[in-house]
Tab-separated table of C-alpha atoms in Angstrom:
chain	number	residue	atom	x	y	z
A	1	MET	CA	16.275	27.125	47.637
A	2	ARG	CA	14.983	23.703	47.741
A	3	ALA	CA	11.620	24.985	46.481
A	4	SER	CA	12.940	26.405	43.632
A	5	ILE	CA	14.863	23.060	42.595
A	6	CYS	CA	11.407	21.529	43.327
A	7	LEU	CA	9.591	23.899	40.982
A	8	ILE	CA	12.211	23.697	38.065
A	9	PHE	CA	12.286	19.825	38.216
A	10	PHE	CA	8.416	19.895	37.898
A	11	LEU	CA	8.138	22.331	34.821
A	12	PHE	CA	11.241	20.310	33.445
A	13	SER	CA	9.323	17.062	33.809
A	14	ASN	CA	6.114	18.739	32.181
A	15	PHE	CA	7.928	20.014	29.221
A	16	LEU	CA	9.638	16.100	28.860
A	17	MET	CA	6.024	14.582	29.391
A	18	ALA	CA	4.666	17.090	26.643
A	19	GLN	CA	7.120	16.162	24.348
A	20	ARG	CA	6.282	12.531	24.465
A	21	VAL	CA	3.075	13.435	23.447
A	22	PRO	CA	2.328	14.892	20.194
A	23	GLN	CA	0.623	18.427	19.837
A	24	VAL	CA	-3.059	18.315	19.339
A	25	ASP	CA	-2.530	20.938	16.195
A	26	SER	CA	0.227	22.167	14.638
A	27	VAL	CA	2.219	22.604	11.841
A	28	ILE	CA	5.843	23.198	10.785
A	29	THR	CA	6.553	24.709	7.383
A	30	THR	CA	9.833	24.347	5.433
A	31	LYS	CA	10.979	25.244	1.540
A	32	HIS	CA	12.592	23.037	-0.954
A	33	GLN	CA	13.857	22.689	-4.623
A	34	ILE	CA	13.689	19.785	-6.860
A	35	ALA	CA	14.627	18.764	-10.258
A	36	ALA	CA	11.706	15.817	-11.460
A	37	ASN	CA	10.793	14.545	-14.333
A	38	GLY	CA	12.708	17.049	-16.366
A	39	GLN	CA	11.676	20.186	-14.384
A	40	LYS	CA	12.972	22.302	-11.456
A	41	PHE	CA	10.524	23.976	-9.370
A	42	ALA	CA	10.278	24.820	-5.641
A	43	TYR	CA	7.910	23.240	-3.410
A	44	THR	CA	6.525	23.583	0.306
A	45	ALA	CA	6.728	21.219	2.763
A	46	LYS	CA	3.911	21.162	5.667
A	47	THR	CA	3.981	18.336	8.598
A	48	GLY	CA	2.090	18.564	11.690
A	49	THR	CA	-0.750	17.361	13.391
A	50	GLN	CA	-4.848	18.018	12.972
A	51	PRO	CA	-7.179	16.787	15.075
A	52	VAL	CA	-10.028	13.941	15.524
A	53	TRP	CA	-13.086	15.728	17.294
A	54	ASP	CA	-16.139	13.615	19.009
A	55	ALA	CA	-19.532	14.899	18.220
A	56	ASN	CA	-19.464	17.001	20.864
A	57	GLY	CA	-16.119	18.740	19.607
A	58	LYS	CA	-14.007	17.165	22.126
A	59	VAL	CA	-10.232	16.085	21.030
A	60	LEU	CA	-10.081	12.563	21.259
A	61	ALA	CA	-6.705	12.188	18.959
A	62	THR	CA	-4.586	13.669	16.495
A	63	VAL	CA	-3.650	12.538	13.059
A	64	HIS	CA	-0.031	13.455	11.861
A	65	PHE	CA	0.523	14.553	7.978
A	66	THR	CA	2.963	15.705	5.941
A	67	TYR	CA	1.694	17.646	3.109
A	68	TYR	CA	3.687	18.880	-0.146
A	69	THR	CA	2.747	21.470	-2.887
A	70	ARG	CA	4.229	22.718	-5.799
A	71	ASP	CA	5.167	26.770	-5.449
A	72	ASP	CA	4.867	27.864	-8.795
A	73	VAL	CA	0.978	26.822	-9.659
A	74	SER	CA	-0.960	29.930	-10.341
A	75	ASP	CA	-4.536	27.785	-9.833
A	76	ARG	CA	-4.592	25.417	-7.308
A	77	ASN	CA	-8.213	25.130	-8.205
A	78	LYS	CA	-7.154	22.913	-11.508
A	79	ARG	CA	-4.303	21.351	-9.312
A	80	PRO	CA	-4.772	17.620	-8.722
A	81	LEU	CA	-4.316	16.623	-4.427
A	82	VAL	CA	-3.370	12.867	-3.955
A	83	ILE	CA	-4.309	11.542	-0.446
A	84	SER	CA	-1.940	8.907	0.280
A	85	PHE	CA	-2.187	6.000	2.735
A	86	ASN	CA	-0.362	2.838	3.766
A	87	GLY	CA	-1.580	-0.267	5.346
A	88	GLY	CA	-1.130	-2.707	8.282
A	89	PRO	CA	-3.516	-1.698	9.294
A	90	GLY	CA	-0.916	-0.577	12.075
A	91	SER	CA	1.358	0.707	9.537
A	92	GLY	CA	2.400	4.469	9.201
A	93	SER	CA	2.636	6.110	5.825
A	94	VAL	CA	6.722	6.170	5.635
A	95	TRP	CA	6.136	3.517	2.844
A	96	MET	CA	4.950	5.392	-0.307
A	97	HIS	CA	6.169	8.642	1.482
A	98	LEU	CA	9.855	7.819	1.212
A	99	ALA	CA	9.959	5.301	-1.325
A	100	TYR	CA	7.392	5.829	-4.201
A	101	THR	CA	5.506	9.405	-4.933
A	102	GLY	CA	7.043	11.749	-2.658
A	103	PRO	CA	10.247	14.073	-3.572
A	104	ARG	CA	12.446	12.039	-1.376
A	105	LEU	CA	13.585	8.605	-1.671
A	106	LEU	CA	15.247	6.499	0.621
A	107	ASN	CA	18.961	5.398	0.253
A	108	ILE	CA	18.648	1.890	-1.133
A	109	ASP	CA	20.303	0.096	-4.334
A	110	ASP	CA	18.417	-0.732	-7.954
A	111	GLU	CA	16.641	-3.402	-6.552
A	112	GLY	CA	15.437	-2.362	-3.354
A	113	TYR	CA	18.188	-3.496	-1.023
A	114	PRO	CA	19.209	-1.346	2.059
A	115	LEU	CA	22.576	0.528	1.602
A	116	GLN	CA	24.513	2.654	4.332
A	117	PRO	CA	24.871	5.370	5.156
A	118	TYR	CA	21.021	5.522	5.833
A	119	GLY	CA	19.420	8.544	4.685
A	120	VAL	CA	17.469	9.846	1.990
A	121	LYS	CA	18.228	11.628	-1.403
A	122	GLU	CA	16.150	13.451	-4.036
A	123	ASN	CA	13.461	11.441	-5.766
A	124	PRO	CA	13.691	12.684	-9.690
A	125	TYR	CA	10.185	10.515	-10.377
A	126	THR	CA	7.795	12.032	-8.295
A	127	ILE	CA	4.678	12.601	-8.580
A	128	LEU	CA	4.945	16.246	-7.390
A	129	ASP	CA	4.985	17.308	-10.953
A	130	VAL	CA	1.455	16.820	-11.810
A	131	ALA	CA	-0.006	16.777	-8.297
A	132	ASP	CA	0.554	18.216	-5.000
A	133	ILE	CA	0.483	15.046	-1.806
A	134	VAL	CA	-0.387	14.342	1.606
A	135	TYR	CA	0.569	11.470	3.458
A	136	VAL	CA	-1.691	10.768	6.372
A	137	ASP	CA	-0.614	8.574	9.135
A	138	PRO	CA	-3.845	6.937	10.914
A	139	ILE	CA	-4.550	6.385	14.896
A	140	ASN	CA	-1.542	4.896	16.413
A	141	THR	CA	1.025	4.850	13.393
A	142	GLY	CA	3.592	7.165	12.768
A	143	TYR	CA	3.046	10.210	15.024
A	144	SER	CA	-0.425	9.825	15.421
A	145	ARG	CA	-1.920	9.002	18.572
A	146	ILE	CA	-5.116	8.899	20.863
A	147	LEU	CA	-4.952	11.805	23.337
A	148	ASP	CA	-8.007	11.034	25.347
A	149	GLU	CA	-7.349	8.118	27.671
A	150	LYS	CA	-11.150	7.605	28.029
A	151	ALA	CA	-11.926	7.407	24.279
A	152	ASP	CA	-13.138	4.182	23.095
A	153	ARG	CA	-10.491	2.247	21.136
A	154	ALA	CA	-13.590	0.859	18.672
A	155	LEU	CA	-13.969	4.592	17.349
A	156	PHE	CA	-10.663	4.157	15.438
A	157	PHE	CA	-9.664	0.306	15.233
A	158	GLY	CA	-12.061	-1.286	12.696
A	159	VAL	CA	-12.655	-1.320	9.005
A	160	ASN	CA	-15.338	0.838	9.044
A	161	ALA	CA	-14.255	2.700	12.092
A	162	ASP	CA	-11.214	4.044	10.501
A	163	ILE	CA	-12.820	4.646	7.456
A	164	LYS	CA	-15.482	7.022	9.118
A	165	TYR	CA	-13.055	9.036	11.125
A	166	LEU	CA	-10.935	9.257	8.580
A	167	ALA	CA	-13.387	10.859	6.277
A	168	GLU	CA	-14.114	13.392	8.737
A	169	TRP	CA	-10.462	14.123	9.083
A	170	ILE	CA	-10.119	14.544	5.187
A	171	ASN	CA	-13.246	16.948	5.441
A	172	THR	CA	-11.513	19.395	8.006
A	173	PHE	CA	-8.212	18.980	5.959
A	174	VAL	CA	-9.467	20.031	2.483
A	175	THR	CA	-11.543	22.949	4.070
A	176	ARG	CA	-8.396	24.212	6.262
A	177	ASN	CA	-6.162	23.880	3.060
A	178	ASN	CA	-8.702	25.378	0.481
A	179	ARG	CA	-8.864	22.156	-1.635
A	180	TRP	CA	-12.696	21.599	-2.344
A	181	SER	CA	-12.240	22.764	-5.955
A	182	SER	CA	-9.227	20.606	-6.828
A	183	PRO	CA	-9.555	16.968	-8.291
A	184	LYS	CA	-8.634	14.515	-5.746
A	185	TYR	CA	-7.492	11.450	-5.276
A	186	LEU	CA	-6.837	8.695	-2.719
A	187	ILE	CA	-4.332	6.245	-3.030
A	188	GLY	CA	-3.643	3.305	-0.816
A	189	GLU	CA	-1.345	0.468	-0.024
A	190	SER	CA	-2.016	-2.963	1.117
A	191	TYR	CA	-4.475	-2.561	3.994
A	192	GLY	CA	-4.858	1.188	2.522
A	193	THR	CA	-6.893	-0.227	-0.324
A	194	THR	CA	-9.089	-1.609	1.948
A	195	ARG	CA	-9.403	1.996	3.734
A	196	VAL	CA	-9.311	3.810	0.430
A	197	SER	CA	-12.256	1.628	-1.153
A	198	GLY	CA	-14.377	2.424	1.820
A	199	LEU	CA	-13.444	6.039	1.618
A	200	ALA	CA	-14.534	6.576	-1.549
A	201	LEU	CA	-18.183	5.611	-1.163
A	202	GLU	CA	-17.799	7.502	2.739
A	203	LEU	CA	-16.688	10.807	1.349
A	204	GLN	CA	-19.668	11.146	-0.943
A	205	ASN	CA	-21.969	9.789	1.238
A	206	ALA	CA	-21.224	11.465	4.296
A	207	GLN	CA	-18.902	14.300	3.320
A	208	TRP	CA	-20.395	15.296	0.051
A	209	MET	CA	-16.858	15.184	-1.334
A	210	TYR	CA	-16.642	13.459	-4.912
A	211	LEU	CA	-13.231	11.660	-6.085
A	212	ASN	CA	-11.466	11.584	-9.661
A	213	GLY	CA	-9.796	8.849	-8.925
A	214	VAL	CA	-8.675	5.708	-6.416
A	215	ILE	CA	-5.544	3.728	-7.052
A	216	LEU	CA	-5.004	0.633	-5.276
A	217	VAL	CA	-1.423	-0.487	-4.817
A	218	SER	CA	-0.795	-4.296	-3.570
A	219	PRO	CA	-4.805	-4.349	-2.770
A	220	THR	CA	-6.259	-6.639	-0.381
A	221	ASP	CA	-9.118	-8.763	-1.011
A	222	LEU	CA	-11.525	-5.768	-0.335
A	223	GLY	CA	-13.702	-8.151	1.559
A	224	ILE	CA	-14.672	-9.813	-1.563
A	225	LYS	CA	-14.806	-13.622	-0.755
A	226	ARG	CA	-12.372	-16.317	-2.361
A	227	GLU	CA	-13.325	-19.633	-0.365
A	228	GLY	CA	-12.565	-23.304	-1.425
A	229	ALA	CA	-11.523	-23.950	-4.438
A	230	VAL	CA	-11.112	-20.250	-5.767
A	231	ASP	CA	-8.988	-19.554	-2.885
A	232	LYS	CA	-6.722	-22.625	-3.470
A	233	ALA	CA	-6.595	-22.337	-7.273
A	234	ASN	CA	-5.541	-18.556	-7.410
A	235	ARG	CA	-2.301	-18.567	-6.273
A	236	LEU	CA	-0.996	-20.466	-9.138
A	237	PRO	CA	-0.313	-17.722	-11.249
A	238	TYR	CA	1.797	-15.756	-8.362
A	239	PHE	CA	3.574	-19.273	-7.984
A	240	LEU	CA	4.488	-19.256	-11.667
A	241	ALA	CA	6.064	-15.695	-11.642
A	242	THR	CA	7.983	-16.673	-8.507
A	243	SER	CA	9.356	-19.926	-10.309
A	244	TRP	CA	10.173	-17.870	-13.093
A	245	TYR	CA	12.415	-15.524	-11.261
A	246	HIS	CA	14.182	-17.869	-9.277
A	247	LYS	CA	14.746	-20.099	-12.476
A	248	ARG	CA	12.903	-23.121	-11.079
A	249	LEU	CA	11.103	-24.097	-14.539
A	250	SER	CA	11.478	-26.104	-17.381
A	251	PRO	CA	13.558	-25.024	-20.276
A	252	GLU	CA	10.830	-24.521	-22.397
A	253	LEU	CA	8.900	-21.852	-20.070
A	254	GLN	CA	11.848	-20.531	-18.643
A	255	ASN	CA	13.028	-19.418	-21.791
A	256	ARG	CA	9.732	-17.354	-22.295
A	257	ASP	CA	8.813	-13.849	-20.969
A	258	LEU	CA	7.046	-13.891	-18.190
A	259	GLU	CA	4.280	-11.602	-19.326
A	260	GLU	CA	4.001	-14.041	-22.335
A	261	LEU	CA	3.838	-17.126	-19.598
A	262	LEU	CA	1.401	-15.227	-17.324
A	263	PRO	CA	-1.998	-15.404	-19.807
A	264	GLU	CA	-1.616	-18.967	-20.330
A	265	VAL	CA	-1.084	-19.748	-16.485
A	266	GLU	CA	-4.324	-17.994	-15.960
A	267	ALA	CA	-6.476	-19.585	-18.374
A	268	PHE	CA	-5.559	-23.147	-16.541
A	269	THR	CA	-5.867	-22.070	-13.339
A	270	LEU	CA	-9.690	-20.745	-14.327
A	271	ASP	CA	-10.313	-23.227	-17.018
A	272	GLU	CA	-8.822	-26.637	-15.778
A	273	LEU	CA	-7.074	-26.317	-12.099
A	274	LEU	CA	-10.537	-24.611	-10.401
A	275	PRO	CA	-13.052	-26.887	-11.461
A	276	ALA	CA	-10.436	-30.014	-10.808
A	277	ILE	CA	-10.013	-28.498	-7.221
A	278	ALA	CA	-13.917	-28.138	-6.782
A	279	ARG	CA	-14.477	-32.122	-8.173
A	280	GLY	CA	-12.670	-33.300	-5.323
A	281	SER	CA	-12.072	-36.836	-5.025
A	282	SER	CA	-14.993	-37.257	-7.864
A	283	LEU	CA	-12.446	-35.887	-10.201
A	284	PRO	CA	-11.314	-39.329	-12.346
A	285	ALA	CA	-7.588	-40.071	-11.528
A	286	SER	CA	-6.471	-39.939	-15.201
A	287	ASP	CA	-7.655	-36.458	-15.139
A	288	ARG	CA	-6.354	-35.646	-11.552
A	289	ALA	CA	-3.067	-36.995	-12.857
A	290	ILE	CA	-3.035	-34.151	-15.918
A	291	VAL	CA	-3.796	-31.666	-13.688
A	292	VAL	CA	-1.214	-32.533	-11.047
A	293	LYS	CA	1.416	-32.849	-14.103
A	294	LYS	CA	0.665	-29.227	-15.452
A	295	MET	CA	0.113	-27.572	-12.067
A	296	SER	CA	4.169	-29.073	-11.125
A	297	ARG	CA	5.102	-27.193	-14.779
A	298	TYR	CA	3.616	-24.120	-13.521
A	299	SER	CA	4.633	-24.155	-9.893
A	300	GLY	CA	8.180	-25.271	-10.041
A	301	LEU	CA	7.167	-27.885	-7.336
A	302	THR	CA	7.436	-31.611	-7.751
A	303	GLU	CA	4.293	-33.897	-8.608
A	304	LEU	CA	4.603	-35.529	-5.239
A	305	VAL	CA	4.532	-32.885	-3.353
A	306	ILE	CA	1.395	-31.192	-5.224
A	307	GLU	CA	-0.337	-34.731	-4.685
A	308	GLN	CA	0.916	-34.955	-0.769
A	309	ASN	CA	-1.477	-31.881	-0.400
A	310	ASN	CA	-4.466	-32.664	-2.635
A	311	LEU	CA	-3.542	-29.519	-5.118
A	312	ASP	CA	-4.004	-27.271	-2.279
A	313	ILE	CA	-0.410	-25.971	-1.786
A	314	SER	CA	-0.337	-22.812	0.781
A	315	THR	CA	1.719	-19.819	0.188
A	316	SER	CA	3.300	-20.398	3.188
A	317	LEU	CA	4.286	-24.228	2.167
A	318	TYR	CA	5.434	-22.856	-1.215
A	319	TRP	CA	7.947	-20.132	0.289
A	320	LYS	CA	9.604	-22.924	2.377
A	321	GLU	CA	9.352	-25.285	-0.472
A	322	LEU	CA	10.549	-23.757	-3.884
A	323	LEU	CA	14.141	-23.441	-3.047
A	324	ARG	CA	14.380	-26.139	0.062
A	325	ASP	CA	16.938	-28.236	-2.210
A	326	ARG	CA	19.066	-25.048	-1.851
A	327	GLY	CA	18.416	-24.417	2.196
A	328	MET	CA	16.794	-20.865	1.353
A	329	THR	CA	13.392	-19.449	1.779
A	330	ILE	CA	11.636	-17.040	-0.125
A	331	GLY	CA	9.917	-13.728	1.199
A	332	ARG	CA	6.093	-13.290	1.721
A	333	LEU	CA	5.619	-9.484	0.424
A	334	ASP	CA	8.453	-10.035	-2.544
A	335	SER	CA	9.707	-13.433	-3.174
A	336	ARG	CA	12.585	-11.959	-5.008
A	337	TYR	CA	14.483	-11.857	-0.905
A	338	LEU	CA	15.678	-14.893	0.528
A	339	GLY	CA	15.799	-16.167	4.205
A	340	ILE	CA	17.893	-18.869	6.105
A	341	ASP	CA	16.104	-21.284	8.772
A	342	ILE	CA	17.298	-22.580	11.451
A	343	LYS	CA	16.758	-26.183	10.003
A	344	ASP	CA	15.519	-26.914	5.951
A	345	GLY	CA	12.569	-28.870	7.062
A	346	GLY	CA	8.952	-27.708	8.235
A	347	GLU	CA	6.148	-26.193	6.164
A	348	ARG	CA	6.660	-22.327	6.825
A	349	PRO	CA	9.702	-19.793	6.759
A	350	ASP	CA	10.833	-18.721	10.508
A	351	TYR	CA	10.733	-15.011	9.543
A	352	ASN	CA	9.524	-12.485	6.646
A	353	ALA	CA	13.079	-12.000	4.956
A	354	GLU	CA	11.675	-9.055	2.819
A	355	LEU	CA	9.827	-7.335	5.674
A	356	THR	CA	13.021	-7.325	7.693
A	357	SER	CA	15.036	-5.781	4.841
A	358	TRP	CA	12.743	-3.262	4.372
A	359	LEU	CA	12.966	-2.082	8.364
A	360	HIS	CA	16.579	-2.147	7.901
A	361	SER	CA	16.237	0.705	5.626
A	362	PHE	CA	13.260	2.762	6.203
A	363	THR	CA	13.445	3.068	9.753
A	364	PRO	CA	16.288	5.247	10.028
A	365	ALA	CA	15.413	7.173	7.009
A	366	ILE	CA	12.046	8.328	8.109
A	367	ASN	CA	13.435	9.270	11.482
A	368	TYR	CA	16.499	11.274	9.883
A	369	TYR	CA	14.314	12.982	7.293
A	370	TYR	CA	11.365	14.322	9.952
A	371	LEU	CA	14.060	15.920	12.138
A	372	ASN	CA	16.690	16.845	9.676
A	373	GLU	CA	15.098	18.198	6.863
A	374	LEU	CA	11.440	18.820	7.682
A	375	LYS	CA	12.382	20.271	11.328
A	376	TYR	CA	9.884	18.406	12.875
A	377	LYS	CA	11.255	17.887	16.559
A	378	THR	CA	9.347	15.809	18.877
A	379	ASP	CA	10.357	12.711	21.630
A	380	VAL	CA	7.170	10.840	19.957
A	381	LYS	CA	8.399	7.413	18.700
A	382	TYR	CA	7.507	7.079	14.666
A	383	ASN	CA	5.535	3.828	15.076
A	384	MET	CA	6.460	1.578	11.563
A	385	PHE	CA	3.765	-0.715	12.912
A	386	GLY	CA	1.497	0.381	15.786
A	387	PRO	CA	-0.659	-0.796	18.527
A	388	VAL	CA	-3.907	-0.847	16.525
A	389	HIS	CA	-5.188	-4.252	17.805
A	390	PRO	CA	-7.382	-6.013	18.189
A	391	TRP	CA	-8.735	-4.735	14.606
A	392	ASP	CA	-12.690	-5.250	13.734
A	393	ARG	CA	-12.797	-7.101	10.485
A	394	SER	CA	-16.453	-7.163	10.413
A	395	ASN	CA	-18.746	-6.250	7.760
A	396	ASP	CA	-16.334	-5.360	5.121
A	397	ASN	CA	-17.811	-4.663	1.870
A	398	THR	CA	-15.096	-2.162	0.672
A	399	GLY	CA	-14.860	-3.453	-2.766
A	400	PHE	CA	-18.230	-3.187	-3.405
A	401	SER	CA	-18.382	0.173	-1.848
A	402	LEU	CA	-15.780	1.757	-4.261
A	403	ARG	CA	-18.180	-0.022	-6.904
A	404	GLN	CA	-21.053	1.868	-5.847
A	405	ALA	CA	-19.159	5.129	-5.528
A	406	MET	CA	-17.891	4.450	-9.171
A	407	ALA	CA	-21.686	3.994	-10.188
A	408	ALA	CA	-22.363	7.106	-8.660
A	409	ASN	CA	-19.583	9.240	-9.922
A	410	PRO	CA	-19.349	9.123	-13.678
A	411	PHE	CA	-15.871	10.912	-12.995
A	412	LEU	CA	-14.497	8.465	-10.392
A	413	HIS	CA	-11.430	6.005	-12.196
A	414	VAL	CA	-10.110	3.277	-10.132
A	415	MET	CA	-6.526	1.945	-11.412
A	416	VAL	CA	-4.597	-1.403	-9.645
A	417	GLN	CA	-0.570	-1.799	-9.477
A	418	SER	CA	0.300	-5.007	-8.416
A	419	GLY	CA	3.929	-7.046	-8.407
A	420	TYR	CA	4.257	-10.185	-9.606
A	421	TYR	CA	6.314	-11.342	-6.667
A	422	ASP	CA	3.838	-10.290	-4.084
A	423	GLY	CA	2.664	-13.431	-2.200
A	424	ALA	CA	0.699	-11.746	0.516
A	425	THR	CA	-1.887	-9.772	-1.822
A	426	ASP	CA	-0.994	-11.198	-5.345
A	427	TYR	CA	-1.531	-9.818	-8.573
A	428	PHE	CA	-4.364	-12.480	-9.752
A	429	ASN	CA	-6.522	-11.726	-7.078
A	430	ALA	CA	-6.148	-8.164	-7.588
A	431	LYS	CA	-7.731	-8.944	-11.258
A	432	TYR	CA	-10.408	-10.902	-9.705
A	433	ASN	CA	-11.665	-8.123	-6.935
A	434	LEU	CA	-11.901	-6.111	-10.541
A	435	TRP	CA	-13.875	-8.954	-12.187
A	436	GLN	CA	-16.115	-9.219	-8.938
A	437	MET	CA	-16.888	-5.681	-8.276
A	438	ASP	CA	-17.901	-5.050	-12.086
A	439	PRO	CA	-19.116	-8.213	-13.392
A	440	SER	CA	-21.430	-6.686	-16.175
A	441	GLY	CA	-18.604	-5.035	-17.372
A	442	LYS	CA	-20.029	-1.679	-17.624
A	443	LEU	CA	-17.518	-0.363	-15.437
A	444	SER	CA	-14.649	-1.711	-17.140
A	445	GLY	CA	-13.902	1.691	-19.148
A	446	ARG	CA	-12.987	3.434	-15.974
A	447	MET	CA	-10.774	0.647	-14.336
A	448	SER	CA	-7.201	-0.349	-15.078
A	449	PHE	CA	-4.802	-3.068	-13.822
A	450	PHE	CA	-0.849	-2.507	-14.367
A	451	GLY	CA	1.861	-5.138	-13.008
A	452	TYR	CA	5.073	-4.774	-12.511
A	453	ARG	CA	8.411	-7.255	-11.977
A	454	SER	CA	8.702	-6.661	-8.323
A	455	GLY	CA	6.875	-7.704	-4.954
A	456	HIS	CA	4.150	-5.859	-2.566
A	457	MET	CA	6.110	-2.463	-2.695
A	458	MET	CA	6.985	-2.743	-6.303
A	459	TYR	CA	8.149	0.726	-6.394
A	460	LEU	CA	11.864	-0.203	-4.400
A	461	ARG	CA	12.830	-1.708	-7.546
A	462	LYS	CA	14.402	1.239	-9.744
A	463	GLU	CA	12.786	0.088	-13.036
A	464	ASP	CA	9.320	-0.371	-11.558
A	465	LEU	CA	9.488	2.807	-9.586
A	466	ILE	CA	10.190	4.647	-13.031
A	467	LYS	CA	7.271	3.114	-14.447
A	468	ALA	CA	4.839	2.742	-11.869
A	469	ASN	CA	4.799	6.595	-11.311
A	470	ASN	CA	4.291	7.410	-14.991
A	471	ASP	CA	1.374	5.038	-14.618
A	472	ILE	CA	-0.113	7.100	-12.290
A	473	ARG	CA	1.325	10.501	-14.011
A	474	GLU	CA	-0.826	8.987	-16.616
A	475	PHE	CA	-3.839	8.052	-14.710
A	476	ILE	CA	-4.385	11.360	-13.312
A	477	LYS	CA	-3.916	12.983	-16.516
A	478	LYS	CA	-6.869	10.507	-18.307
A	479	SER	CA	-8.761	10.988	-15.353
A	480	ILE	CA	-9.715	14.735	-15.332
A	481	PRO	CA	-12.397	15.559	-17.286
A	482	ALA	CA	-12.331	18.336	-19.687
A	483	THR	CA	-13.464	21.406	-18.848
A	484	ASP	CA	-17.236	21.707	-18.847
A	485	GLN	CA	-17.518	18.378	-19.164
A	486	ALA	CA	-21.012	16.892	-17.140
A	487	ALA	CA	-21.037	14.341	-14.966
A	488	LYS	CA	-23.416	12.248	-16.389
A	489	TYR	CA	-24.218	8.926	-18.473
């Protein structure tokens, strides 16, 4: 009797342990309906895990994914496939999955703030009408995990390691799901833009897989240097946008439309501020006074603060300073969000007001969604942000890798989407990426930029959710070549 109890306890313990480790290779399939973009159609959701192997075929880890396909498609070969990554680099794919391109939308208000009860609803603006989508959680994010305790973490946690294993994973996924003939797109947000920029070339060179498009949502610097005066000057257009939003500009500027003002501040940044900062103490005092006055006019900060910091206003100081007289701070990733610090003094906010708001609404929604609608049952924790550090950021050439992929593939197009109120990966630096990637302008016909009146996750604001998804939809349609069109210059 005692032996039987011990055996039962042993088996039950093993069962519980198994539930806390994701299955190596699995899939759960569910069927759904949606009304989106004026159409009603059925779709299939597959969520599960697919292994990562070493060169000898040994399983090292498993990557969780969620794959949506529209059911009424007669020829899947012509159907675009969008492969979606978020950033961090330790972040799961939850953000764009449940708030942007996917068929379900978390419960937030029209400006993106959390609502209760938590949960999800239909996304009538999803791009599923024009493309199938797979959301991928890199290792240690979402439900993805390293399974071999002896596996070298350096195989996964670094700019180039991340790109290499994910390219192999994508090859397997595309082969298993018979999507080699489909037009293929990568979309990445934040660090995900670093990831997909590198993947574009890695897929071509190591997997012989050629893409139709890469979509960069709130891109990082992509390994493109902007040190010294460039780094300091490039912040000003973001400062103006945020000051305009919070009504901190002079009436003459405040009464003009934001998108009318931005070209003016961009020209000042490049033509006057950048050379003034580069001149340093050699800049004549009279010229310096003019630049300080204009910088104050465009930033919403006082001339005194700008002088005290030698024209070098860090973003952290700006988040603390702009609304200091109101006792409020502004968000890093989205400056529409406000925070309250323990004291009004200091040079940086106590916390990221926007991120706490987002975690407030996303975390319960993704856990609810997988269990209740996609029927994915596991005791593995969904990592909103997983342990992926130390992350090797050396040899980041991803921006120029993307440029090389475009040069070698005449079918490859790139689209950038940026929020004007994003202070972490600001819109003007996103434009700067494109200028440096394509200094000759020979690729400009296949590069496009779209700005939105929101922050890092511009899609949280309903008006921008609609516009940004329409922009993706049009980008996909535009970048599919005509039948029998040759890929040549």
